[in-house]
């Protein structure tokens, strides 16, 4: 067993989930191909079974050949292969802008649907350590909170109870490339990863190399910091969730009533986090909520009466010792 595979096996055994059926998200790039080859090599020892899904965005000239290439690799490995069958993505989602966020939403919805169809308990994606660094820097540039400084979590629960896992998060890009070289395994190259019009590409190509001229170990130090922040945030989140249990009087899909006192008993810096977690538990989208919206919402705690409308079509009303929040549909 190669060093990469031993490290991957240790990572999977930390899942502590017993035997599991796993859907691997494979684009054909180096990272996902290394994940595929590594997981296939250790599947029996890890007591997992594998299926593979490839989401074809149909926005690049090489899209069809990428899909065919991944399908052929799965055939060689004797793994079931899933892909989307609609060539024009507009047929699925209407005339939407094919930006990164839209495509990401479609990709994850596809993966969830295929995982459910294949009776998989989890989905694995191939984010690695350098992706963690890029993500944190991207969040910092856009503006973020402690939650954003955690970077990419190793796992999280998606809809329908399916777990999203990232088994390569502690692997460097060089470890991935070295493993593929050891195997003599080819992979596909996505030219959009070279496009400087994408902020993440500029972070990877320009900003990180610049920061490494100040300290060659910059990436390792930043990852260490994000891990510490994640540990602190987990502790804070336990406090917030305990307050949520006490505060929520009633909740429906588009309506929630909450008591003021349990929120006010939290440290002030966690009061805003209370509402962020409330949104998560309600499955309300947070993308349209601005920093000012969260601050205005928190400030309702100190008012006796009043109402406000937030930018995400949210109506908030303060009534004595209670706040009522409604989402317009």
CSV table of C-alpha atoms in Angstrom, one decimal:
chain,number,residue,atom,x,y,z
A,1,UNK,CA,0.0,0.0,0.0
A,2,UNK,CA,1.4,3.4,-1.0
A,3,UNK,CA,1.9,6.2,1.5
A,4,UNK,CA,-0.9,8.2,0.0
A,5,UNK,CA,-3.3,5.3,0.5
A,6,UNK,CA,-2.2,4.6,4.1
A,7,UNK,CA,-2.9,8.3,5.0
A,8,UNK,CA,-6.2,8.2,3.2
A,9,UNK,CA,-7.2,5.0,5.0
A,10,UNK,CA,-6.4,6.7,8.4
A,11,UNK,CA,-8.6,9.6,7.4
A,12,UNK,CA,-11.5,7.4,6.5
A,13,UNK,CA,-11.3,5.4,9.7
A,14,UNK,CA,-11.8,8.6,11.6
A,15,UNK,CA,-15.3,8.7,10.1
A,16,UNK,CA,-16.3,6.1,12.7
A,17,UNK,CA,-19.3,5.1,10.6
A,18,UNK,CA,-18.9,1.4,10.0
A,19,UNK,CA,-19.5,0.1,6.5
A,20,UNK,CA,-20.7,2.9,4.2
A,21,UNK,CA,-21.7,3.3,0.6
A,22,UNK,CA,-20.0,6.4,-0.8
A,23,UNK,CA,-20.6,8.5,-4.0
A,24,UNK,CA,-17.3,10.0,-5.3
A,25,UNK,CA,-17.6,13.3,-7.1
A,26,UNK,CA,-15.1,13.1,-9.9
A,27,UNK,CA,-14.5,15.8,-12.4
A,28,UNK,CA,-11.5,14.2,-14.1
A,29,UNK,CA,-9.0,16.7,-12.6
A,30,UNK,CA,-5.9,15.6,-10.6
A,31,UNK,CA,-7.5,16.0,-7.2
A,32,UNK,CA,-10.7,14.0,-7.8
A,33,UNK,CA,-8.8,11.3,-9.9
A,34,UNK,CA,-6.4,10.8,-7.0
A,35,UNK,CA,-9.3,10.5,-4.6
A,36,UNK,CA,-10.9,8.0,-6.9
A,37,UNK,CA,-7.8,5.8,-7.3
A,38,UNK,CA,-7.0,6.0,-3.6
A,39,UNK,CA,-10.5,5.2,-2.4
A,40,UNK,CA,-10.7,2.3,-4.9
A,41,UNK,CA,-7.4,0.9,-3.6
A,42,UNK,CA,-8.5,0.9,0.1
A,43,UNK,CA,-12.2,0.3,-0.2
A,44,UNK,CA,-12.1,-3.2,1.1
A,45,UNK,CA,-9.9,-2.4,4.0
A,46,UNK,CA,-12.0,0.7,4.8
A,47,UNK,CA,-15.2,-1.4,4.5
A,48,UNK,CA,-16.8,1.0,2.1
A,49,UNK,CA,-18.4,0.5,-1.3
A,50,UNK,CA,-18.0,3.1,-4.1
A,51,UNK,CA,-20.0,4.7,-6.9
A,52,UNK,CA,-18.9,7.6,-9.0
A,53,UNK,CA,-20.7,10.7,-10.2
A,54,UNK,CA,-19.5,13.3,-12.8
A,55,UNK,CA,-21.4,16.5,-13.2
A,56,UNK,CA,-21.0,17.8,-16.8
A,57,UNK,CA,-21.5,21.6,-16.8
A,58,UNK,CA,-21.6,21.7,-20.6
A,59,UNK,CA,-19.9,25.1,-20.6
A,60,UNK,CA,-16.4,24.0,-22.0
A,61,UNK,CA,-15.4,22.6,-25.4
A,62,UNK,CA,-13.8,19.6,-23.5
A,63,UNK,CA,-16.9,18.8,-21.5
A,64,UNK,CA,-18.0,15.8,-23.5
A,65,UNK,CA,-14.5,14.3,-23.7
A,66,UNK,CA,-14.0,14.8,-19.9
A,67,UNK,CA,-17.2,12.9,-19.2
A,68,UNK,CA,-16.2,10.1,-21.5
A,69,UNK,CA,-12.7,9.9,-20.0
A,70,UNK,CA,-14.1,9.6,-16.4
A,71,UNK,CA,-16.6,7.0,-17.6
A,72,UNK,CA,-13.8,4.9,-19.1
A,73,UNK,CA,-11.7,5.1,-15.9
A,74,UNK,CA,-14.7,4.0,-13.9
A,75,UNK,CA,-15.2,1.1,-16.3
A,76,UNK,CA,-11.6,0.0,-15.8
A,77,UNK,CA,-12.1,0.2,-12.0
A,78,UNK,CA,-15.5,-1.6,-12.3
A,79,UNK,CA,-17.3,1.2,-10.6
A,80,UNK,CA,-20.9,2.3,-11.4
A,81,UNK,CA,-20.8,5.7,-13.1
A,82,UNK,CA,-23.5,8.4,-12.9
A,83,UNK,CA,-23.7,11.6,-15.0
A,84,UNK,CA,-26.2,14.2,-16.0
A,85,UNK,CA,-27.8,13.6,-19.4
A,86,UNK,CA,-29.0,17.1,-20.4
A,87,UNK,CA,-26.6,18.8,-22.7
A,88,UNK,CA,-28.0,22.3,-22.3
A,89,UNK,CA,-28.1,23.1,-18.6
A,90,UNK,CA,-30.7,25.9,-19.4
A,91,UNK,CA,-33.2,23.1,-20.1
A,92,UNK,CA,-32.9,22.2,-16.4
A,93,UNK,CA,-32.8,25.5,-14.6
A,94,UNK,CA,-34.1,28.1,-17.1
A,95,UNK,CA,-31.9,30.8,-18.5
A,96,UNK,CA,-29.8,31.3,-15.5
A,97,UNK,CA,-26.4,32.9,-15.4
A,98,UNK,CA,-23.8,30.2,-15.5
A,99,UNK,CA,-21.6,31.8,-12.8
A,100,UNK,CA,-19.6,29.8,-10.2
A,101,UNK,CA,-22.4,30.0,-7.6
A,102,UNK,CA,-25.1,28.8,-9.9
A,103,UNK,CA,-23.1,25.9,-11.2
A,104,UNK,CA,-22.1,24.9,-7.7
A,105,UNK,CA,-25.7,24.8,-6.6
A,106,UNK,CA,-26.7,22.7,-9.7
A,107,UNK,CA,-23.7,20.4,-9.1
A,108,UNK,CA,-24.5,19.7,-5.4
A,109,UNK,CA,-28.2,19.1,-6.2
A,110,UNK,CA,-27.2,16.6,-8.9
A,111,UNK,CA,-24.8,14.8,-6.4
A,112,UNK,CA,-27.5,14.7,-3.7
A,113,UNK,CA,-30.0,13.2,-6.2
A,114,UNK,CA,-27.6,10.6,-7.5
A,115,UNK,CA,-26.5,9.7,-3.9
A,116,UNK,CA,-30.1,9.1,-3.0
A,117,UNK,CA,-30.7,7.1,-6.2
A,118,UNK,CA,-27.7,4.9,-5.4
A,119,UNK,CA,-28.6,4.5,-1.8
A,120,UNK,CA,-25.3,6.2,-0.7
A,121,UNK,CA,-24.9,7.5,2.8
A,122,UNK,CA,-22.2,10.0,1.9
A,123,UNK,CA,-20.7,12.1,-1.0
A,124,UNK,CA,-16.9,12.6,-1.2
A,125,UNK,CA,-15.4,15.7,-2.9
A,126,UNK,CA,-11.7,16.2,-3.4
A,127,UNK,CA,-10.9,19.5,-1.7
A,128,UNK,CA,-7.3,19.5,-0.4
A,129,UNK,CA,-5.2,21.7,1.9
A,130,UNK,CA,-4.4,24.4,-0.6
A,131,UNK,CA,-8.2,24.7,-1.3
A,132,UNK,CA,-8.5,25.4,2.4
A,133,UNK,CA,-6.0,28.3,2.1
A,134,UNK,CA,-7.7,29.7,-1.0
A,135,UNK,CA,-11.1,29.6,0.7
A,136,UNK,CA,-10.0,31.4,3.8
A,137,UNK,CA,-8.2,34.1,1.8
A,138,UNK,CA,-11.2,34.5,-0.4
A,139,UNK,CA,-13.4,35.0,2.6
A,140,UNK,CA,-11.1,37.6,4.0
A,141,UNK,CA,-11.0,39.5,0.8
A,142,UNK,CA,-14.8,39.6,0.6
A,143,UNK,CA,-15.3,40.2,4.3
A,144,UNK,CA,-16.1,37.5,6.8
A,145,UNK,CA,-16.7,36.4,10.4
A,146,UNK,CA,-15.2,33.7,12.6
A,147,UNK,CA,-17.5,31.3,10.9
A,148,UNK,CA,-15.9,32.1,7.5
A,149,UNK,CA,-12.4,31.9,9.0
A,150,UNK,CA,-12.9,28.2,9.7
A,151,UNK,CA,-12.5,27.5,6.0
A,152,UNK,CA,-13.8,24.3,4.6
A,153,UNK,CA,-15.2,21.8,7.1
A,154,UNK,CA,-14.1,18.1,6.8
A,155,UNK,CA,-17.8,17.1,6.7
A,156,UNK,CA,-21.3,18.4,6.9
A,157,UNK,CA,-24.8,17.1,6.6
A,158,UNK,CA,-26.7,17.9,3.4
A,159,UNK,CA,-30.4,17.6,2.8
A,160,UNK,CA,-32.0,14.2,3.1
A,161,UNK,CA,-29.4,13.3,5.8
A,162,UNK,CA,-26.6,12.6,3.3
A,163,UNK,CA,-23.1,13.5,4.6
A,164,UNK,CA,-20.7,15.5,2.5
A,165,UNK,CA,-17.1,14.4,3.2
A,166,UNK,CA,-13.7,15.7,2.2
A,167,UNK,CA,-11.1,12.9,2.7
A,168,UNK,CA,-8.2,14.9,1.1
A,169,UNK,CA,-8.5,18.0,3.2
A,170,UNK,CA,-5.2,17.2,5.0
A,171,UNK,CA,-3.4,16.3,1.8
A,172,UNK,CA,-1.2,18.8,-0.1
A,173,UNK,CA,-1.5,19.3,-3.8
A,174,UNK,CA,2.0,17.9,-4.1
A,175,UNK,CA,1.1,14.7,-2.3
A,176,UNK,CA,-1.8,14.3,-4.8
A,177,UNK,CA,0.4,14.9,-7.8
A,178,UNK,CA,3.2,12.6,-6.5
A,179,UNK,CA,0.6,9.8,-5.9
A,180,UNK,CA,-0.7,10.1,-9.5
A,181,UNK,CA,2.9,10.0,-10.8
A,182,UNK,CA,3.6,6.8,-8.7
A,183,UNK,CA,0.5,5.2,-10.3
A,184,UNK,CA,1.3,6.5,-13.8
A,185,UNK,CA,-2.2,7.8,-13.7
A,186,UNK,CA,-3.2,10.6,-16.2
A,187,UNK,CA,-5.9,13.2,-15.5
A,188,UNK,CA,-7.7,16.0,-17.2
A,189,UNK,CA,-6.9,19.7,-17.1
A,190,UNK,CA,-9.7,22.3,-16.7
A,191,UNK,CA,-8.5,25.4,-18.5
A,192,UNK,CA,-11.0,27.6,-16.5
A,193,UNK,CA,-8.7,27.0,-13.5
A,194,UNK,CA,-6.1,29.2,-15.3
A,195,UNK,CA,-8.5,32.0,-16.0
A,196,UNK,CA,-7.4,35.2,-14.0
A,197,UNK,CA,-11.0,36.6,-14.3
A,198,UNK,CA,-11.9,34.2,-11.4
A,199,UNK,CA,-10.9,35.6,-8.0
A,200,UNK,CA,-9.9,32.2,-6.7
A,201,UNK,CA,-7.6,31.6,-9.6
A,202,UNK,CA,-5.8,34.9,-8.9
A,203,UNK,CA,-5.5,34.0,-5.2
A,204,UNK,CA,-3.9,30.7,-6.2
A,205,UNK,CA,-1.7,32.0,-8.9
A,206,UNK,CA,-0.7,35.5,-7.6
A,207,UNK,CA,-1.6,36.1,-3.9
A,208,UNK,CA,-0.4,32.9,-2.3
A,209,UNK,CA,3.0,32.8,-4.0
A,210,UNK,CA,3.5,36.4,-3.0
A,211,UNK,CA,2.6,35.6,0.7
A,212,UNK,CA,5.0,32.7,0.6
A,213,UNK,CA,7.9,35.0,-0.3
A,214,UNK,CA,7.4,36.5,3.2
A,215,UNK,CA,7.2,33.0,4.8
A,216,UNK,CA,7.5,29.8,2.9
A,217,UNK,CA,5.3,28.1,5.5
A,218,UNK,CA,2.5,30.6,5.2
A,219,UNK,CA,-0.1,28.1,4.0
A,220,UNK,CA,0.7,25.7,6.9
A,221,UNK,CA,0.4,28.5,9.5
A,222,UNK,CA,-2.9,29.7,8.0
A,223,UNK,CA,-4.3,26.2,8.1
A,224,UNK,CA,-3.2,25.8,11.7
A,225,UNK,CA,-5.0,29.1,12.6
A,226,UNK,CA,-8.2,28.0,10.8
A,227,UNK,CA,-8.2,24.7,12.8
A,228,UNK,CA,-8.0,26.6,16.1
A,229,UNK,CA,-10.8,28.9,15.0
A,230,UNK,CA,-12.9,25.9,14.0
A,231,UNK,CA,-12.4,24.4,17.5
A,232,UNK,CA,-13.4,27.7,19.2
A,233,UNK,CA,-16.4,28.0,16.9
A,234,UNK,CA,-17.6,24.5,17.7
A,235,UNK,CA,-17.6,25.5,21.4
A,236,UNK,CA,-19.5,28.7,20.6
A,237,UNK,CA,-21.9,26.9,18.4
A,238,UNK,CA,-22.9,24.6,21.3
A,239,UNK,CA,-23.8,27.7,23.3
A,240,UNK,CA,-25.8,29.1,20.5
A,241,UNK,CA,-27.7,25.9,19.8
A,242,UNK,CA,-28.5,25.6,23.5
A,243,UNK,CA,-30.0,29.1,23.4
A,244,UNK,CA,-31.9,28.2,20.2
A,245,UNK,CA,-33.6,25.3,22.0
A,246,UNK,CA,-34.7,27.6,24.8
A,247,UNK,CA,-35.6,30.6,22.7
A,248,UNK,CA,-37.7,29.1,19.8
A,249,UNK,CA,-41.4,29.1,20.8
A,250,UNK,CA,-42.7,27.9,17.4
A,251,UNK,CA,-41.4,27.5,13.9
A,252,UNK,CA,-42.8,26.8,10.5
A,253,UNK,CA,-41.2,26.8,7.1
A,254,UNK,CA,-41.6,30.6,6.7
A,255,UNK,CA,-42.3,31.8,10.3
A,256,UNK,CA,-40.6,31.6,13.6
A,257,UNK,CA,-41.3,33.1,17.1
A,258,UNK,CA,-38.5,33.4,19.6
A,259,UNK,CA,-38.0,34.7,23.1
A,260,UNK,CA,-35.6,37.5,23.7
A,261,UNK,CA,-34.1,36.5,27.1
A,262,UNK,CA,-32.1,33.4,26.0
A,263,UNK,CA,-30.5,35.4,23.2
A,264,UNK,CA,-29.6,38.3,25.5
A,265,UNK,CA,-28.0,35.8,27.9
A,266,UNK,CA,-25.4,35.0,25.3
A,267,UNK,CA,-22.2,37.0,25.0
A,268,UNK,CA,-22.8,39.9,22.6
A,269,UNK,CA,-20.6,38.6,19.9
A,270,UNK,CA,-22.6,35.4,19.8
A,271,UNK,CA,-26.0,37.1,19.5
A,272,UNK,CA,-25.5,37.8,15.8
A,273,UNK,CA,-24.3,34.2,15.4
A,274,UNK,CA,-27.6,33.1,17.0
A,275,UNK,CA,-29.5,34.5,14.1
A,276,UNK,CA,-27.1,33.0,11.5
A,277,UNK,CA,-27.7,29.6,13.1
A,278,UNK,CA,-31.4,30.2,13.2
A,279,UNK,CA,-31.3,30.8,9.4
A,280,UNK,CA,-29.4,27.5,9.0
A,281,UNK,CA,-31.9,25.5,11.1
A,282,UNK,CA,-34.8,27.1,9.1
A,283,UNK,CA,-33.0,26.3,5.8
A,284,UNK,CA,-33.4,29.9,4.8
A,285,UNK,CA,-30.8,31.1,2.2
A,286,UNK,CA,-28.2,33.4,3.8
A,287,UNK,CA,-26.7,34.7,0.5
A,288,UNK,CA,-29.0,37.7,0.3
A,289,UNK,CA,-28.5,38.7,3.9
A,290,UNK,CA,-25.9,41.5,4.2
A,291,UNK,CA,-23.7,42.3,7.2
A,292,UNK,CA,-26.0,45.3,7.9
A,293,UNK,CA,-29.0,43.0,7.9
A,294,UNK,CA,-27.5,40.8,10.6
A,295,UNK,CA,-26.6,43.9,12.7
A,296,UNK,CA,-30.1,45.4,12.3
A,297,UNK,CA,-31.6,42.0,13.4
A,298,UNK,CA,-29.4,41.8,16.4
A,299,UNK,CA,-30.2,45.4,17.4
A,300,UNK,CA,-33.9,44.4,17.7
A,301,UNK,CA,-32.9,42.8,20.9
A,302,UNK,CA,-32.5,46.2,22.6
A,303,UNK,CA,-35.8,47.7,21.3
A,304,UNK,CA,-39.1,47.5,23.1
A,305,UNK,CA,-41.3,47.5,20.0
A,306,UNK,CA,-40.8,48.0,16.3
A,307,UNK,CA,-40.4,46.2,13.0
A,308,UNK,CA,-38.0,46.1,10.0
A,309,UNK,CA,-37.7,44.5,6.6
A,310,UNK,CA,-34.5,42.9,5.6
A,311,UNK,CA,-33.1,42.6,2.1
A,312,UNK,CA,-33.8,38.9,1.9
A,313,UNK,CA,-37.6,39.5,2.0
A,314,UNK,CA,-37.7,39.0,5.7
A,315,UNK,CA,-40.1,40.8,8.1
A,316,UNK,CA,-39.0,41.1,11.7
A,317,UNK,CA,-41.4,42.3,14.4
A,318,UNK,CA,-40.5,42.9,18.1
A,319,UNK,CA,-43.4,42.3,20.5
A,320,UNK,CA,-42.6,42.8,24.2
A,321,UNK,CA,-40.3,39.9,25.1
A,322,UNK,CA,-40.6,38.1,21.8
A,323,UNK,CA,-39.4,38.5,18.2
A,324,UNK,CA,-41.5,37.2,15.2
A,325,UNK,CA,-39.6,36.6,12.0
A,326,UNK,CA,-41.5,35.9,8.7
A,327,UNK,CA,-40.0,35.0,5.3
A,328,UNK,CA,-42.1,36.3,2.4
A,329,UNK,CA,-42.7,33.6,-0.2
